[in-house]
């Protein structure tokens, strides 16, 4: 397994730190609902004594798409198409449960030596019925891959994840 601690940025207010904690717990539970071969499996969420969550998930023996491209150069068109189809299958499964990833980017795509792609880090995921727990003005996600509607503060939907996949 891999274990990831969710620690808030140091400059948050007490209320923002509490919202961060609640959002992290909600998002980990959201990700745990997904069961798909192209999505990293979340097994459990554990809170330490001070209340900060640790997410226990599947260990994927792979490199991120970001690292792969930096080290080896661009994917071939066939490789890119294969990865895109696998990620579309992962997103279709997530969207079928009402879950939006909201941070599809090369650093969150893991590719093993056989070309199997897995979407990781549903860290800013939300469900259709998720409450908004972020502070006004906080942008969650990676600006370079963020669709215009989310950059303007909108919630976005499945089409937003597809835009990010294309980017």
PDB file of C-alpha atoms in Angstrom:
ATOM      1  CA  UNK A   1       0.000   0.000   0.000  1.00  0.00           C
ATOM      2  CA  UNK A   2       0.901   3.659  -0.237  1.00  0.00           C
ATOM      3  CA  UNK A   3       0.060   6.030   2.591  1.00  0.00           C
ATOM      4  CA  UNK A   4      -0.435   9.739   2.013  1.00  0.00           C
ATOM      5  CA  UNK A   5      -0.804  12.294   4.787  1.00  0.00           C
ATOM      6  CA  UNK A   6      -3.046  15.222   4.042  1.00  0.00           C
ATOM      7  CA  UNK A   7      -1.428  18.241   5.665  1.00  0.00           C
ATOM      8  CA  UNK A   8      -2.884  21.709   5.240  1.00  0.00           C
ATOM      9  CA  UNK A   9      -0.793  24.666   4.088  1.00  0.00           C
ATOM     10  CA  UNK A  10       0.676  26.505   7.077  1.00  0.00           C
ATOM     11  CA  UNK A  11      -0.919  29.860   6.225  1.00  0.00           C
ATOM     12  CA  UNK A  12      -4.546  28.737   6.648  1.00  0.00           C
ATOM     13  CA  UNK A  13      -6.800  30.120   9.350  1.00  0.00           C
ATOM     14  CA  UNK A  14      -8.272  27.753  11.936  1.00  0.00           C
ATOM     15  CA  UNK A  15     -11.583  27.695  10.033  1.00  0.00           C
ATOM     16  CA  UNK A  16      -9.790  27.003   6.732  1.00  0.00           C
ATOM     17  CA  UNK A  17      -7.758  24.208   8.377  1.00  0.00           C
ATOM     18  CA  UNK A  18     -10.982  22.614   9.628  1.00  0.00           C
ATOM     19  CA  UNK A  19     -12.529  22.920   6.155  1.00  0.00           C
ATOM     20  CA  UNK A  20      -9.382  21.361   4.658  1.00  0.00           C
ATOM     21  CA  UNK A  21      -9.667  18.410   7.077  1.00  0.00           C
ATOM     22  CA  UNK A  22     -13.368  17.903   6.329  1.00  0.00           C
ATOM     23  CA  UNK A  23     -12.792  18.192   2.584  1.00  0.00           C
ATOM     24  CA  UNK A  24      -9.917  15.692   2.716  1.00  0.00           C
ATOM     25  CA  UNK A  25     -12.030  13.157   4.601  1.00  0.00           C
ATOM     26  CA  UNK A  26     -14.948  13.647   2.202  1.00  0.00           C
ATOM     27  CA  UNK A  27     -12.716  13.317  -0.859  1.00  0.00           C
ATOM     28  CA  UNK A  28     -10.999  10.171   0.414  1.00  0.00           C
ATOM     29  CA  UNK A  29     -14.369   8.572   1.129  1.00  0.00           C
ATOM     30  CA  UNK A  30     -15.517   9.668  -2.325  1.00  0.00           C
ATOM     31  CA  UNK A  31     -12.478   8.088  -3.981  1.00  0.00           C
ATOM     32  CA  UNK A  32     -12.985   4.886  -1.979  1.00  0.00           C
ATOM     33  CA  UNK A  33     -16.329   4.379  -3.763  1.00  0.00           C
ATOM     34  CA  UNK A  34     -14.510   3.870  -7.071  1.00  0.00           C
ATOM     35  CA  UNK A  35     -13.516   0.380  -8.137  1.00  0.00           C
ATOM     36  CA  UNK A  36     -11.998   0.397 -11.620  1.00  0.00           C
ATOM     37  CA  UNK A  37      -8.775  -1.044 -13.096  1.00  0.00           C
ATOM     38  CA  UNK A  38      -7.737   2.436 -14.296  1.00  0.00           C
ATOM     39  CA  UNK A  39      -8.223   4.159 -10.912  1.00  0.00           C
ATOM     40  CA  UNK A  40      -5.926   3.899  -7.881  1.00  0.00           C
ATOM     41  CA  UNK A  41      -7.889   2.080  -5.184  1.00  0.00           C
ATOM     42  CA  UNK A  42      -8.377   3.869  -1.860  1.00  0.00           C
ATOM     43  CA  UNK A  43      -8.614   1.318   0.962  1.00  0.00           C
ATOM     44  CA  UNK A  44      -9.039   3.398   4.090  1.00  0.00           C
ATOM     45  CA  UNK A  45      -8.769   6.805   5.725  1.00  0.00           C
ATOM     46  CA  UNK A  46      -7.164   6.989   9.149  1.00  0.00           C
ATOM     47  CA  UNK A  47      -7.091  10.050  11.388  1.00  0.00           C
ATOM     48  CA  UNK A  48      -4.119  10.588  13.668  1.00  0.00           C
ATOM     49  CA  UNK A  49      -4.471  12.014  17.160  1.00  0.00           C
ATOM     50  CA  UNK A  50      -4.290  15.632  15.967  1.00  0.00           C
ATOM     51  CA  UNK A  51      -7.056  14.951  13.452  1.00  0.00           C
ATOM     52  CA  UNK A  52      -5.091  15.014  10.199  1.00  0.00           C
ATOM     53  CA  UNK A  53      -6.119  12.233   7.829  1.00  0.00           C
ATOM     54  CA  UNK A  54      -3.864   9.633   6.277  1.00  0.00           C
ATOM     55  CA  UNK A  55      -5.130   7.992   3.089  1.00  0.00           C
ATOM     56  CA  UNK A  56      -4.257   4.306   2.606  1.00  0.00           C
ATOM     57  CA  UNK A  57      -4.295   3.354  -1.064  1.00  0.00           C
ATOM     58  CA  UNK A  58      -3.056   0.905  -3.621  1.00  0.00           C
ATOM     59  CA  UNK A  59       0.669   1.117  -4.350  1.00  0.00           C
ATOM     60  CA  UNK A  60       1.098   1.502  -8.112  1.00  0.00           C
ATOM     61  CA  UNK A  61       4.511   0.474  -9.432  1.00  0.00           C
ATOM     62  CA  UNK A  62       4.664   3.013 -12.240  1.00  0.00           C
ATOM     63  CA  UNK A  63       5.939   6.433 -13.280  1.00  0.00           C
ATOM     64  CA  UNK A  64       3.726   9.438 -13.677  1.00  0.00           C
ATOM     65  CA  UNK A  65       3.013  10.542 -17.220  1.00  0.00           C
ATOM     66  CA  UNK A  66       4.757  13.799 -16.304  1.00  0.00           C
ATOM     67  CA  UNK A  67       7.970  11.998 -15.289  1.00  0.00           C
ATOM     68  CA  UNK A  68       7.778   9.626 -18.247  1.00  0.00           C
ATOM     69  CA  UNK A  69       7.534  12.471 -20.779  1.00  0.00           C
ATOM     70  CA  UNK A  70      10.289  14.473 -19.057  1.00  0.00           C
ATOM     71  CA  UNK A  71      12.622  11.456 -19.129  1.00  0.00           C
ATOM     72  CA  UNK A  72      11.716   9.814 -22.450  1.00  0.00           C
ATOM     73  CA  UNK A  73      10.046  12.548 -24.517  1.00  0.00           C
ATOM     74  CA  UNK A  74       6.534  12.668 -25.932  1.00  0.00           C
ATOM     75  CA  UNK A  75       4.407   9.554 -26.286  1.00  0.00           C
ATOM     76  CA  UNK A  76       3.823   8.207 -29.757  1.00  0.00           C
ATOM     77  CA  UNK A  77       0.323   8.850 -31.157  1.00  0.00           C
ATOM     78  CA  UNK A  78      -0.582   5.194 -30.500  1.00  0.00           C
ATOM     79  CA  UNK A  79       0.668   5.387 -26.898  1.00  0.00           C
ATOM     80  CA  UNK A  80      -1.172   8.666 -26.312  1.00  0.00           C
ATOM     81  CA  UNK A  81      -4.397   7.210 -27.726  1.00  0.00           C
ATOM     82  CA  UNK A  82      -4.080   4.125 -25.502  1.00  0.00           C
ATOM     83  CA  UNK A  83      -3.518   6.232 -22.381  1.00  0.00           C
ATOM     84  CA  UNK A  84      -6.398   8.566 -23.286  1.00  0.00           C
ATOM     85  CA  UNK A  85      -8.814   5.653 -23.793  1.00  0.00           C
ATOM     86  CA  UNK A  86      -7.832   4.143 -20.448  1.00  0.00           C
ATOM     87  CA  UNK A  87      -8.307   7.476 -18.685  1.00  0.00           C
ATOM     88  CA  UNK A  88     -11.655   7.994 -20.405  1.00  0.00           C
ATOM     89  CA  UNK A  89     -12.747   4.611 -19.021  1.00  0.00           C
ATOM     90  CA  UNK A  90     -11.642   5.687 -15.519  1.00  0.00           C
ATOM     91  CA  UNK A  91     -13.493   8.987 -15.835  1.00  0.00           C
ATOM     92  CA  UNK A  92     -16.610   7.264 -17.193  1.00  0.00           C
ATOM     93  CA  UNK A  93     -16.649   5.034 -14.093  1.00  0.00           C
ATOM     94  CA  UNK A  94     -16.149   8.024 -11.789  1.00  0.00           C
ATOM     95  CA  UNK A  95     -18.754  10.144 -13.550  1.00  0.00           C
ATOM     96  CA  UNK A  96     -21.192   7.216 -13.433  1.00  0.00           C
ATOM     97  CA  UNK A  97     -21.015   7.503  -9.633  1.00  0.00           C
ATOM     98  CA  UNK A  98     -21.369  11.275  -9.785  1.00  0.00           C
ATOM     99  CA  UNK A  99     -17.674  11.819  -8.974  1.00  0.00           C
ATOM    100  CA  UNK A 100     -15.625  14.464 -10.774  1.00  0.00           C
ATOM    101  CA  UNK A 101     -11.812  14.213 -10.500  1.00  0.00           C
ATOM    102  CA  UNK A 102     -11.134  17.958 -11.009  1.00  0.00           C
ATOM    103  CA  UNK A 103      -7.345  17.606 -11.329  1.00  0.00           C
ATOM    104  CA  UNK A 104      -6.638  15.443 -14.378  1.00  0.00           C
ATOM    105  CA  UNK A 105      -3.021  16.244 -15.262  1.00  0.00           C
ATOM    106  CA  UNK A 106       0.130  14.311 -16.257  1.00  0.00           C
ATOM    107  CA  UNK A 107       1.336  14.141 -12.641  1.00  0.00           C
ATOM    108  CA  UNK A 108      -1.850  12.276 -11.661  1.00  0.00           C
ATOM    109  CA  UNK A 109      -1.587   9.655 -14.408  1.00  0.00           C
ATOM    110  CA  UNK A 110       0.525   6.610 -13.589  1.00  0.00           C
ATOM    111  CA  UNK A 111       1.787   4.393 -16.430  1.00  0.00           C
ATOM    112  CA  UNK A 112       3.495   1.065 -15.818  1.00  0.00           C
ATOM    113  CA  UNK A 113       6.054  -0.689 -18.025  1.00  0.00           C
ATOM    114  CA  UNK A 114       3.268  -2.463 -19.946  1.00  0.00           C
ATOM    115  CA  UNK A 115       1.461   0.790 -20.795  1.00  0.00           C
ATOM    116  CA  UNK A 116      -1.339   0.307 -18.239  1.00  0.00           C
ATOM    117  CA  UNK A 117      -2.577   3.738 -17.165  1.00  0.00           C
ATOM    118  CA  UNK A 118      -4.105   4.509 -13.781  1.00  0.00           C
ATOM    119  CA  UNK A 119      -5.693   7.784 -12.679  1.00  0.00           C
ATOM    120  CA  UNK A 120      -4.477   8.780  -9.232  1.00  0.00           C
ATOM    121  CA  UNK A 121      -5.053  11.465  -6.637  1.00  0.00           C
ATOM    122  CA  UNK A 122      -8.731  12.189  -6.395  1.00  0.00           C
ATOM    123  CA  UNK A 123      -7.548  14.793  -3.874  1.00  0.00           C
ATOM    124  CA  UNK A 124      -9.845  17.546  -5.130  1.00  0.00           C
ATOM    125  CA  UNK A 125     -12.623  15.247  -6.309  1.00  0.00           C
ATOM    126  CA  UNK A 126     -16.222  16.059  -5.554  1.00  0.00           C
ATOM    127  CA  UNK A 127     -19.578  14.408  -5.966  1.00  0.00           C
ATOM    128  CA  UNK A 128     -22.640  16.012  -7.490  1.00  0.00           C
ATOM    129  CA  UNK A 129     -24.020  16.503  -3.988  1.00  0.00           C
ATOM    130  CA  UNK A 130     -20.777  17.566  -2.251  1.00  0.00           C
ATOM    131  CA  UNK A 131     -21.020  20.632  -0.085  1.00  0.00           C
ATOM    132  CA  UNK A 132     -18.625  23.419  -0.978  1.00  0.00           C
ATOM    133  CA  UNK A 133     -16.040  23.395   1.787  1.00  0.00           C
ATOM    134  CA  UNK A 134     -13.424  25.695   0.297  1.00  0.00           C
ATOM    135  CA  UNK A 135     -12.906  29.297   1.204  1.00  0.00           C
ATOM    136  CA  UNK A 136     -13.795  32.075  -1.152  1.00  0.00           C
ATOM    137  CA  UNK A 137     -10.910  32.716  -3.497  1.00  0.00           C
ATOM    138  CA  UNK A 138      -9.180  29.343  -3.000  1.00  0.00           C
ATOM    139  CA  UNK A 139      -8.468  27.593  -6.289  1.00  0.00           C
ATOM    140  CA  UNK A 140      -8.203  23.824  -6.077  1.00  0.00           C
ATOM    141  CA  UNK A 141      -6.518  22.017  -8.907  1.00  0.00           C
ATOM    142  CA  UNK A 142      -3.708  22.748 -11.350  1.00  0.00           C
ATOM    143  CA  UNK A 143      -4.262  25.984 -13.287  1.00  0.00           C
ATOM    144  CA  UNK A 144      -2.528  24.727 -16.464  1.00  0.00           C
ATOM    145  CA  UNK A 145      -5.086  21.905 -16.779  1.00  0.00           C
ATOM    146  CA  UNK A 146      -8.107  23.658 -15.294  1.00  0.00           C
ATOM    147  CA  UNK A 147     -11.072  24.171 -17.623  1.00  0.00           C
ATOM    148  CA  UNK A 148     -12.324  27.737 -18.094  1.00  0.00           C
ATOM    149  CA  UNK A 149     -15.575  27.228 -16.158  1.00  0.00           C
ATOM    150  CA  UNK A 150     -13.665  26.099 -13.045  1.00  0.00           C
ATOM    151  CA  UNK A 151     -11.061  28.853 -13.423  1.00  0.00           C
ATOM    152  CA  UNK A 152     -13.973  31.317 -13.262  1.00  0.00           C
ATOM    153  CA  UNK A 153     -15.168  29.729 -10.004  1.00  0.00           C
ATOM    154  CA  UNK A 154     -17.849  27.400 -11.425  1.00  0.00           C
ATOM    155  CA  UNK A 155     -18.325  23.825 -10.250  1.00  0.00           C
ATOM    156  CA  UNK A 156     -17.885  22.128 -13.609  1.00  0.00           C
ATOM    157  CA  UNK A 157     -18.953  18.600 -14.396  1.00  0.00           C
ATOM    158  CA  UNK A 158     -17.848  15.594 -16.444  1.00  0.00           C
ATOM    159  CA  UNK A 159     -17.106  17.873 -19.388  1.00  0.00           C
ATOM    160  CA  UNK A 160     -14.566  19.690 -17.210  1.00  0.00           C
ATOM    161  CA  UNK A 161     -12.596  16.482 -16.574  1.00  0.00           C
ATOM    162  CA  UNK A 162     -12.646  15.728 -20.307  1.00  0.00           C
ATOM    163  CA  UNK A 163     -11.326  19.228 -21.050  1.00  0.00           C
ATOM    164  CA  UNK A 164      -8.471  18.623 -18.584  1.00  0.00           C
ATOM    165  CA  UNK A 165      -7.749  15.232 -20.151  1.00  0.00           C
ATOM    166  CA  UNK A 166      -7.450  16.914 -23.540  1.00  0.00           C
ATOM    167  CA  UNK A 167      -5.170  19.594 -22.142  1.00  0.00           C
TER     168      UNK A 167
END
